Amino acid sequence: MKAYRSIILLTAIIMLSCGTEHIKETKVDESKHDTTVVANITIDSTATEPTTPLRTNDTLNELANFIGGNSGYNYTYFKSFTAKPGFAAFTSNFEKRWNSFDSSKLTPIKNFVQNEFRSKVNSKNIFYPFSGPDILYSSTLFPDAERFTMIGLEPVGTLPIIDDKKIIADSIQNYFNKINSSLNAILKFSFFRTISMKEDLSNEEVDGTLHLILLFLNRTGHSIVNIKPFYIDSTGNSVYVDNTNTLKQKGYKNPSIEITTTINGKTRTVTYTSTDLSDMGLRKNKGLLTYLANLHFETTYLKGASYLMHKKSFTTIRDLILDHGATIVQDDSGIAIQYITNHSSKWNFDFYGMYTKPINMFTQHYQADLDSLYKLKGAKKLGFGLGYNYRDKNSNFMIIKKQNS
């Protein structure tokens, strides 16, 4: 057994306050407690609807800062671990890397949102299928959103815990090495590569999307209030379970995580569900279809979506988006333009950037009709790179809205 396996940070069980091994999974109402223990510190993350502003959970928020490599945070619970060589090595390099990314990639998007996008799309409820852990770009584009529903094939993962008695210095180093490598594509290209994510988010150190979601939330100014694992049952209901380790071990269909945060004094909820959105997957997953139909999402965001909804094998999720949503914000890898123009609803288009042929891996998904529409309607300058053609001159970006919606 490798030495780093003994660090609870990497594969830890989130313990129940009752400490029992046999856990009864039932639907819980919003007043039920979801209590966890982090390094012997009990956290009562009660999910009641507040009558006063939500309070940050100090331990979970500190954990998010730790994963995010924030060396300037005033640590309490994890203070001793910030002195470990692995943490120091990660933070010194990552701080520079993040600052460069923020100024070169995120700042132009924030300017675009403020000067152009926000007046056209101001949705509170965002659906982001094929997202992986990318709350980073979605929360930057939709700063007024109150809820993000994200779905991908990648596993949810388990909530990390640090236990001082079992810490191994190499384990910290290994963990942050994996965090660092898993960020390469999203920070450089603006999207996750599906093949790389299979390795980056399915290993002993970083076992799912939860790690990077917490990092991105932390780095974009969110404070963590609550983390609740759940699964979506055959009737489309959310069934909360006691901890992320139970969620992983039990093999539930549609395993999910719900993270409640605050940002700029407002509450924001982020959910991520690990599931298959192909027609074959949804044919066996009627509960998920019910769940999605009841989301009442206003806007669908699609970026780096591997052109999946260009194919007949993704008809169900494509039709659900077109039938239920009012706005689609996407690049050309989202829904093929023919399915939008042929839909029973009428749509308005705002184009940005430049439409060019897809990258070599996806050349078969060139859309002559989209090329013509870009030229016919014209496009405004985008000012930043996004998606597979991430270089500024090649990026395309579309706001597609149902008429009279």
Tab-separated table of C-alpha atoms in Angstrom:
chain	number	residue	atom	x	y	z
A	1	MET	CA	0.000	0.000	0.000
A	2	LYS	CA	1.346	3.388	-0.925
A	3	ALA	CA	2.327	5.594	1.955
A	4	TYR	CA	0.012	8.448	1.030
A	5	ARG	CA	-3.027	6.251	1.393
A	6	SER	CA	-2.871	6.696	5.140
A	7	ILE	CA	-3.636	10.396	4.961
A	8	ILE	CA	-7.291	10.951	5.625
A	9	LEU	CA	-7.140	14.085	3.486
A	10	LEU	CA	-7.210	11.941	0.389
A	11	THR	CA	-9.791	9.245	1.044
A	12	ALA	CA	-11.391	10.131	4.328
A	13	ILE	CA	-14.753	9.115	5.674
A	14	ILE	CA	-16.916	12.008	6.800
A	15	MET	CA	-18.045	10.673	10.158
A	16	LEU	CA	-21.541	10.936	11.541
A	17	SER	CA	-22.177	12.517	14.880
A	18	CYS	CA	-23.842	9.283	15.961
A	19	GLY	CA	-20.815	7.265	14.845
A	20	THR	CA	-22.816	4.251	13.672
A	21	GLU	CA	-21.799	2.028	10.789
A	22	HIS	CA	-25.308	1.262	9.562
A	23	ILE	CA	-26.853	4.327	7.997
A	24	LYS	CA	-30.492	4.653	7.130
A	25	GLU	CA	-30.980	6.714	3.981
A	26	THR	CA	-34.311	8.529	3.953
A	27	LYS	CA	-35.692	11.661	2.425
A	28	VAL	CA	-35.022	14.440	4.817
A	29	ASP	CA	-36.796	17.715	5.072
A	30	GLU	CA	-34.865	20.938	5.187
A	31	SER	CA	-34.773	20.995	8.954
A	32	LYS	CA	-32.777	17.793	9.311
A	33	HIS	CA	-29.141	18.053	10.343
A	34	ASP	CA	-26.226	16.889	8.227
A	35	THR	CA	-23.449	16.705	10.790
A	36	THR	CA	-19.852	15.950	9.890
A	37	VAL	CA	-16.587	15.730	11.738
A	38	VAL	CA	-13.409	17.296	10.430
A	39	ALA	CA	-10.237	16.534	12.383
A	40	ASN	CA	-12.346	15.800	15.468
A	41	ILE	CA	-14.250	19.085	15.148
A	42	THR	CA	-18.008	18.606	14.890
A	43	ILE	CA	-19.814	20.664	12.284
A	44	ASP	CA	-23.549	21.127	12.416
A	45	SER	CA	-24.489	22.136	8.881
A	46	THR	CA	-28.220	22.538	9.388
A	47	ALA	CA	-30.162	23.032	6.193
A	48	THR	CA	-33.064	25.053	7.468
A	49	GLU	CA	-34.341	27.939	5.387
A	50	PRO	CA	-32.899	30.963	7.156
A	51	THR	CA	-34.804	33.960	8.400
A	52	THR	CA	-31.483	35.774	8.830
A	53	PRO	CA	-28.440	35.809	6.528
A	54	LEU	CA	-26.705	32.438	6.322
A	55	ARG	CA	-23.604	32.005	8.432
A	56	THR	CA	-20.381	30.662	6.980
A	57	ASN	CA	-19.336	27.254	8.247
A	58	ASP	CA	-15.859	28.086	9.550
A	59	THR	CA	-14.400	24.607	9.176
A	60	LEU	CA	-15.734	23.881	5.689
A	61	ASN	CA	-14.761	27.350	4.563
A	62	GLU	CA	-11.262	26.879	5.956
A	63	LEU	CA	-11.034	23.541	4.171
A	64	ALA	CA	-11.949	25.262	0.892
A	65	ASN	CA	-9.211	27.821	1.514
A	66	PHE	CA	-6.753	25.023	2.179
A	67	ILE	CA	-7.638	23.244	-1.067
A	68	GLY	CA	-7.494	26.607	-2.846
A	69	GLY	CA	-3.954	27.150	-1.594
A	70	ASN	CA	-4.668	30.470	0.098
A	71	SER	CA	-1.522	31.143	2.104
A	72	GLY	CA	-2.877	34.446	3.420
A	73	TYR	CA	-5.917	32.935	5.105
A	74	ASN	CA	-5.991	33.034	8.919
A	75	TYR	CA	-6.107	29.282	9.531
A	76	THR	CA	-7.294	27.776	12.800
A	77	TYR	CA	-8.157	24.119	12.327
A	78	PHE	CA	-5.541	23.441	9.654
A	79	LYS	CA	-2.877	25.852	10.824
A	80	SER	CA	-0.230	23.198	11.459
A	81	PHE	CA	-0.650	21.786	7.970
A	82	THR	CA	0.018	25.088	6.250
A	83	ALA	CA	3.618	24.738	7.418
A	84	LYS	CA	4.007	21.419	5.582
A	85	PRO	CA	6.404	21.606	2.604
A	86	GLY	CA	3.739	20.344	0.192
A	87	PHE	CA	1.323	23.143	1.023
A	88	ALA	CA	4.009	25.819	0.914
A	89	ALA	CA	5.297	24.588	-2.444
A	90	PHE	CA	1.817	24.551	-3.941
A	91	THR	CA	0.739	27.968	-2.681
A	92	SER	CA	3.857	29.839	-3.758
A	93	ASN	CA	3.529	28.675	-7.347
A	94	PHE	CA	-0.236	28.538	-7.563
A	95	GLU	CA	-0.735	32.091	-6.330
A	96	LYS	CA	1.307	33.389	-9.257
A	97	ARG	CA	-0.441	31.037	-11.647
A	98	TRP	CA	-3.886	32.053	-10.469
A	99	ASN	CA	-3.169	35.781	-10.531
A	100	SER	CA	-1.919	35.484	-14.101
A	101	PHE	CA	-5.003	33.486	-15.078
A	102	ASP	CA	-7.349	35.922	-13.362
A	103	SER	CA	-5.888	38.976	-15.066
A	104	SER	CA	-5.532	37.437	-18.526
A	105	LYS	CA	-8.628	35.192	-18.697
A	106	LEU	CA	-11.230	36.159	-16.091
A	107	THR	CA	-10.900	39.951	-16.098
A	108	PRO	CA	-11.830	40.310	-19.800
A	109	ILE	CA	-14.888	38.107	-19.175
A	110	LYS	CA	-15.912	40.207	-16.183
A	111	ASN	CA	-15.630	43.338	-18.317
A	112	PHE	CA	-17.756	41.726	-21.038
A	113	VAL	CA	-20.372	40.703	-18.473
A	114	GLN	CA	-20.540	44.195	-17.020
A	115	ASN	CA	-20.566	46.092	-20.312
A	116	GLU	CA	-22.568	43.774	-22.575
A	117	PHE	CA	-23.762	40.407	-21.343
A	118	ARG	CA	-25.534	41.311	-18.119
A	119	SER	CA	-28.073	43.520	-19.864
A	120	LYS	CA	-29.059	40.625	-22.149
A	121	VAL	CA	-28.925	37.669	-19.752
A	122	ASN	CA	-29.680	38.118	-16.072
A	123	SER	CA	-30.836	34.652	-15.068
A	124	LYS	CA	-31.132	33.329	-11.527
A	125	ASN	CA	-31.305	29.617	-12.374
A	126	ILE	CA	-28.554	28.164	-14.592
A	127	PHE	CA	-28.434	24.644	-16.037
A	128	TYR	CA	-24.919	23.572	-17.077
A	129	PRO	CA	-24.825	20.040	-18.547
A	130	PHE	CA	-21.502	18.453	-19.572
A	131	SER	CA	-19.857	20.832	-17.112
A	132	GLY	CA	-17.388	18.691	-15.221
A	133	PRO	CA	-16.331	20.741	-12.174
A	134	ASP	CA	-16.412	24.055	-14.075
A	135	ILE	CA	-18.199	26.379	-11.685
A	136	LEU	CA	-15.332	28.766	-12.446
A	137	TYR	CA	-16.454	30.134	-15.810
A	138	SER	CA	-20.168	29.745	-15.172
A	139	SER	CA	-20.133	31.790	-11.971
A	140	THR	CA	-18.013	34.443	-13.709
A	141	LEU	CA	-20.455	34.731	-16.598
A	142	PHE	CA	-23.562	34.685	-14.410
A	143	PRO	CA	-22.735	36.766	-11.325
A	144	ASP	CA	-26.410	37.275	-10.445
A	145	ALA	CA	-27.350	33.593	-10.497
A	146	GLU	CA	-28.748	32.033	-7.348
A	147	ARG	CA	-28.566	28.414	-8.452
A	148	PHE	CA	-26.270	26.395	-10.709
A	149	THR	CA	-27.190	22.825	-11.673
A	150	MET	CA	-24.138	21.080	-13.098
A	151	ILE	CA	-23.980	17.577	-14.594
A	152	GLY	CA	-21.090	15.486	-15.878
A	153	LEU	CA	-19.797	11.940	-16.107
A	154	GLU	CA	-17.031	12.555	-13.585
A	155	PRO	CA	-17.569	11.231	-10.028
A	156	VAL	CA	-18.605	13.509	-7.169
A	157	GLY	CA	-15.742	12.412	-4.911
A	158	THR	CA	-15.405	12.551	-1.149
A	159	LEU	CA	-14.972	15.488	1.165
A	160	PRO	CA	-11.330	15.715	2.288
A	161	ILE	CA	-10.417	15.692	5.975
A	162	ILE	CA	-7.068	16.205	7.622
A	163	ASP	CA	-6.083	14.194	10.672
A	164	ASP	CA	-2.907	15.368	12.411
A	165	LYS	CA	-2.137	11.921	13.791
A	166	LYS	CA	-2.033	10.315	10.360
A	167	ILE	CA	-0.460	13.055	8.297
A	168	ILE	CA	2.454	12.220	6.022
A	169	ALA	CA	4.354	15.086	4.419
A	170	ASP	CA	4.549	13.314	1.055
A	171	SER	CA	0.797	12.916	1.083
A	172	ILE	CA	0.228	16.670	1.152
A	173	GLN	CA	2.698	17.029	-1.708
A	174	ASN	CA	0.984	14.282	-3.729
A	175	TYR	CA	-2.438	15.786	-3.151
A	176	PHE	CA	-1.493	19.258	-4.336
A	177	ASN	CA	0.465	17.844	-7.270
A	178	LYS	CA	-2.747	16.160	-8.426
A	179	ILE	CA	-4.769	19.332	-7.844
A	180	ASN	CA	-2.242	21.307	-9.861
A	181	SER	CA	-2.155	18.895	-12.805
A	182	SER	CA	-5.949	18.614	-12.927
A	183	LEU	CA	-6.153	22.392	-13.469
A	184	ASN	CA	-3.831	22.540	-16.476
A	185	ALA	CA	-6.475	22.467	-19.220
A	186	ILE	CA	-9.102	24.708	-17.619
A	187	LEU	CA	-6.583	27.428	-16.754
A	188	LYS	CA	-4.830	27.305	-20.120
A	189	PHE	CA	-7.602	26.479	-22.574
A	190	SER	CA	-10.789	27.432	-20.633
A	191	PHE	CA	-12.236	23.902	-20.747
A	192	PHE	CA	-11.613	20.475	-19.245
A	193	ARG	CA	-10.494	17.665	-21.521
A	194	THR	CA	-12.773	14.660	-21.046
A	195	ILE	CA	-10.022	12.075	-21.469
A	196	SER	CA	-7.736	13.825	-18.974
A	197	MET	CA	-10.518	14.154	-16.395
A	198	LYS	CA	-10.914	10.374	-16.272
A	199	GLU	CA	-7.447	10.218	-14.765
A	200	ASP	CA	-7.294	13.584	-13.009
A	201	LEU	CA	-10.527	13.111	-11.057
A	202	SER	CA	-10.525	9.370	-10.416
A	203	ASN	CA	-7.401	8.705	-8.410
A	204	GLU	CA	-6.579	8.135	-4.761
A	205	GLU	CA	-5.690	11.743	-4.079
A	206	VAL	CA	-8.354	13.639	-6.011
A	207	ASP	CA	-11.304	11.286	-6.356
A	208	GLY	CA	-13.918	13.532	-7.954
A	209	THR	CA	-15.167	16.969	-8.914
A	210	LEU	CA	-15.812	18.143	-5.344
A	211	HIS	CA	-12.167	19.069	-4.810
A	212	LEU	CA	-11.990	21.427	-7.788
A	213	ILE	CA	-15.473	22.833	-7.236
A	214	LEU	CA	-14.424	23.864	-3.721
A	215	LEU	CA	-11.201	25.351	-5.072
A	216	PHE	CA	-13.034	27.378	-7.726
A	217	LEU	CA	-15.702	28.552	-5.312
A	218	ASN	CA	-13.047	29.685	-2.892
A	219	ARG	CA	-10.978	31.452	-5.522
A	220	THR	CA	-14.012	33.290	-6.917
A	221	GLY	CA	-14.984	34.768	-3.560
A	222	HIS	CA	-17.559	32.276	-2.249
A	223	SER	CA	-17.799	31.333	1.420
A	224	ILE	CA	-18.981	27.811	2.204
A	225	VAL	CA	-22.124	27.491	4.314
A	226	ASN	CA	-23.139	23.882	3.789
A	227	ILE	CA	-22.178	20.745	1.859
A	228	LYS	CA	-24.848	18.068	1.475
A	229	PRO	CA	-24.503	14.819	-0.521
A	230	PHE	CA	-27.640	13.378	-2.107
A	231	TYR	CA	-28.854	11.196	-4.938
A	232	ILE	CA	-31.796	11.547	-7.293
A	233	ASP	CA	-34.228	8.656	-6.969
A	234	SER	CA	-36.501	7.009	-9.527
A	235	THR	CA	-39.283	9.535	-8.859
A	236	GLY	CA	-37.038	12.561	-9.402
A	237	ASN	CA	-36.693	13.481	-5.731
A	238	SER	CA	-33.462	14.467	-3.977
A	239	VAL	CA	-32.604	11.982	-1.230
A	240	TYR	CA	-29.962	13.305	1.164
A	241	VAL	CA	-27.437	10.927	2.711
A	242	ASP	CA	-25.162	11.342	5.679
A	243	ASN	CA	-21.776	11.861	4.047
A	244	THR	CA	-19.855	11.798	0.798
A	245	ASN	CA	-18.166	8.508	1.605
A	246	THR	CA	-21.576	6.823	1.956
A	247	LEU	CA	-22.593	8.370	-1.364
A	248	LYS	CA	-19.512	6.896	-3.026
A	249	GLN	CA	-19.652	3.444	-1.460
A	250	LYS	CA	-23.356	2.739	-1.845
A	251	GLY	CA	-23.341	3.132	-5.621
A	252	TYR	CA	-26.516	5.207	-5.841
A	253	LYS	CA	-27.787	6.244	-9.249
A	254	ASN	CA	-27.319	9.985	-9.887
A	255	PRO	CA	-24.929	10.689	-6.980
A	256	SER	CA	-24.873	14.426	-6.310
A	257	ILE	CA	-23.516	17.151	-4.067
A	258	GLU	CA	-25.232	20.358	-2.971
A	259	ILE	CA	-23.038	23.237	-1.841
A	260	THR	CA	-24.613	26.308	-0.291
A	261	THR	CA	-22.456	29.424	-0.392
A	262	THR	CA	-22.596	33.139	0.172
A	263	ILE	CA	-21.018	35.707	-2.116
A	264	ASN	CA	-21.375	39.473	-1.929
A	265	GLY	CA	-23.996	39.031	0.778
A	266	LYS	CA	-26.182	36.746	-1.360
A	267	THR	CA	-26.907	33.041	-1.089
A	268	ARG	CA	-25.944	30.778	-3.985
A	269	THR	CA	-26.506	27.038	-4.349
A	270	VAL	CA	-24.345	24.835	-6.562
A	271	THR	CA	-25.264	21.227	-7.294
A	272	TYR	CA	-23.275	18.691	-9.248
A	273	THR	CA	-24.663	15.327	-10.388
A	274	SER	CA	-22.619	12.500	-11.860
A	275	THR	CA	-24.654	10.747	-14.540
A	276	ASP	CA	-24.926	9.820	-18.215
A	277	LEU	CA	-26.953	12.263	-20.348
A	278	SER	CA	-26.955	10.171	-23.515
A	279	ASP	CA	-30.257	8.795	-24.820
A	280	MET	CA	-29.213	5.348	-23.677
A	281	GLY	CA	-28.434	6.629	-20.188
A	282	LEU	CA	-31.634	8.652	-19.871
A	283	ARG	CA	-33.771	5.800	-21.167
A	284	LYS	CA	-32.929	3.994	-17.932
A	285	ASN	CA	-33.110	7.124	-15.795
A	286	LYS	CA	-36.623	8.536	-15.813
A	287	GLY	CA	-36.102	9.968	-12.340
A	288	LEU	CA	-33.408	12.293	-13.620
A	289	LEU	CA	-35.653	13.510	-16.436
A	290	THR	CA	-38.349	14.316	-13.893
A	291	TYR	CA	-35.794	16.102	-11.716
A	292	LEU	CA	-34.546	18.199	-14.645
A	293	ALA	CA	-38.042	19.053	-15.848
A	294	ASN	CA	-38.862	20.354	-12.372
A	295	LEU	CA	-35.766	22.571	-12.136
A	296	HIS	CA	-37.499	25.452	-13.924
A	297	PHE	CA	-34.117	26.588	-15.225
A	298	GLU	CA	-34.101	29.801	-17.189
A	299	THR	CA	-30.765	29.566	-18.968
A	300	THR	CA	-28.652	26.674	-20.236
A	301	TYR	CA	-24.918	27.213	-20.489
A	302	LEU	CA	-22.887	25.037	-22.865
A	303	LYS	CA	-19.114	25.229	-23.302
A	304	GLY	CA	-16.624	22.595	-24.391
A	305	ALA	CA	-19.505	20.126	-24.727
A	306	SER	CA	-17.721	17.803	-27.210
A	307	TYR	CA	-20.444	18.445	-29.843
A	308	LEU	CA	-22.478	15.690	-28.188
A	309	MET	CA	-25.820	17.385	-28.833
A	310	HIS	CA	-25.007	17.456	-32.537
A	311	LYS	CA	-25.613	13.706	-32.462
A	312	LYS	CA	-28.839	11.709	-32.566
A	313	SER	CA	-27.718	9.808	-29.477
A	314	PHE	CA	-28.230	12.959	-27.358
A	315	THR	CA	-31.680	13.902	-28.644
A	316	THR	CA	-33.469	13.635	-25.282
A	317	ILE	CA	-31.334	16.127	-23.361
A	318	ARG	CA	-31.239	18.451	-26.369
A	319	ASP	CA	-35.029	18.468	-26.640
A	320	LEU	CA	-35.411	19.008	-22.892
A	321	ILE	CA	-33.211	22.102	-23.075
A	322	LEU	CA	-35.052	23.503	-26.088
A	323	ASP	CA	-38.498	22.785	-24.653
A	324	HIS	CA	-37.960	23.931	-21.064
A	325	GLY	CA	-35.376	26.710	-21.204
A	326	ALA	CA	-35.808	30.290	-22.360
A	327	THR	CA	-32.170	31.127	-23.095
A	328	ILE	CA	-29.130	29.219	-24.356
A	329	VAL	CA	-25.639	30.628	-23.924
A	330	GLN	CA	-23.155	28.492	-25.823
A	331	ASP	CA	-20.256	28.058	-28.166
A	332	ASP	CA	-20.561	25.935	-31.303
A	333	SER	CA	-19.912	22.713	-29.345
A	334	GLY	CA	-23.342	22.970	-27.697
A	335	ILE	CA	-26.593	22.424	-29.611
A	336	ALA	CA	-26.202	22.353	-33.392
A	337	ILE	CA	-27.851	25.420	-34.844
A	338	GLN	CA	-30.146	23.354	-37.124
A	339	TYR	CA	-31.997	21.955	-34.103
A	340	ILE	CA	-32.623	25.469	-32.796
A	341	THR	CA	-33.797	26.998	-36.053
A	342	ASN	CA	-36.031	23.967	-36.728
A	343	HIS	CA	-37.528	23.964	-33.237
A	344	SER	CA	-41.216	24.859	-32.816
A	345	SER	CA	-40.259	28.012	-30.889
A	346	LYS	CA	-38.843	31.088	-32.562
A	347	TRP	CA	-35.440	32.278	-31.374
A	348	ASN	CA	-33.415	35.487	-31.429
A	349	PHE	CA	-29.654	35.356	-31.863
A	350	ASP	CA	-26.819	37.550	-30.634
A	351	PHE	CA	-23.440	36.483	-32.005
A	352	TYR	CA	-19.987	37.361	-30.705
A	353	GLY	CA	-16.470	36.591	-31.852
A	354	MET	CA	-15.881	34.615	-35.037
A	355	TYR	CA	-17.169	31.266	-36.211
A	356	THR	CA	-14.474	29.139	-37.814
A	357	LYS	CA	-14.122	25.445	-38.460
A	358	PRO	CA	-13.827	23.344	-35.291
A	359	ILE	CA	-10.440	22.100	-34.118
A	360	ASN	CA	-9.037	18.991	-35.808
A	361	MET	CA	-10.594	16.566	-33.336
A	362	PHE	CA	-14.085	17.814	-34.229
A	363	THR	CA	-13.831	18.890	-37.881
A	364	GLN	CA	-16.829	16.729	-38.784
A	365	HIS	CA	-19.036	19.083	-36.770
A	366	TYR	CA	-18.510	22.134	-38.956
A	367	GLN	CA	-21.857	23.933	-39.403
A	368	ALA	CA	-22.273	25.667	-42.730
A	369	ASP	CA	-25.644	27.039	-41.627
A	370	LEU	CA	-24.093	28.594	-38.518
A	371	ASP	CA	-21.313	30.078	-40.634
A	372	SER	CA	-23.930	31.654	-42.917
A	373	LEU	CA	-25.971	32.924	-39.969
A	374	TYR	CA	-22.893	34.538	-38.420
A	375	LYS	CA	-22.196	36.344	-41.679
A	376	LEU	CA	-25.832	37.308	-42.231
A	377	LYS	CA	-26.489	38.716	-38.767
A	378	GLY	CA	-22.986	39.918	-37.985
A	379	ALA	CA	-21.131	39.505	-34.702
A	380	LYS	CA	-19.720	41.802	-32.060
A	381	LYS	CA	-16.151	41.542	-30.871
A	382	LEU	CA	-15.825	39.129	-27.973
A	383	GLY	CA	-12.557	40.292	-26.465
A	384	PHE	CA	-11.489	36.979	-24.902
A	385	GLY	CA	-10.946	33.331	-25.755
A	386	LEU	CA	-13.418	30.657	-24.678
A	387	GLY	CA	-14.077	27.052	-25.655
A	388	TYR	CA	-12.124	24.812	-28.020
A	389	ASN	CA	-11.107	27.680	-30.287
A	390	TYR	CA	-9.953	29.526	-27.213
A	391	ARG	CA	-7.751	32.020	-29.003
A	392	ASP	CA	-9.529	35.372	-29.209
A	393	LYS	CA	-9.708	35.561	-32.989
A	394	ASN	CA	-11.219	32.065	-33.187
A	395	SER	CA	-13.683	32.075	-30.317
A	396	ASN	CA	-17.408	32.073	-30.929
A	397	PHE	CA	-20.071	32.894	-28.361
A	398	MET	CA	-23.842	32.951	-28.751
A	399	ILE	CA	-26.831	34.205	-26.806
A	400	ILE	CA	-29.944	32.484	-28.109
A	401	LYS	CA	-33.308	33.500	-26.635
A	402	LYS	CA	-36.849	32.350	-27.233
A	403	GLN	CA	-39.051	35.089	-28.572
A	404	ASN	CA	-41.700	36.367	-26.168
A	405	SER	CA	-40.057	34.703	-23.185
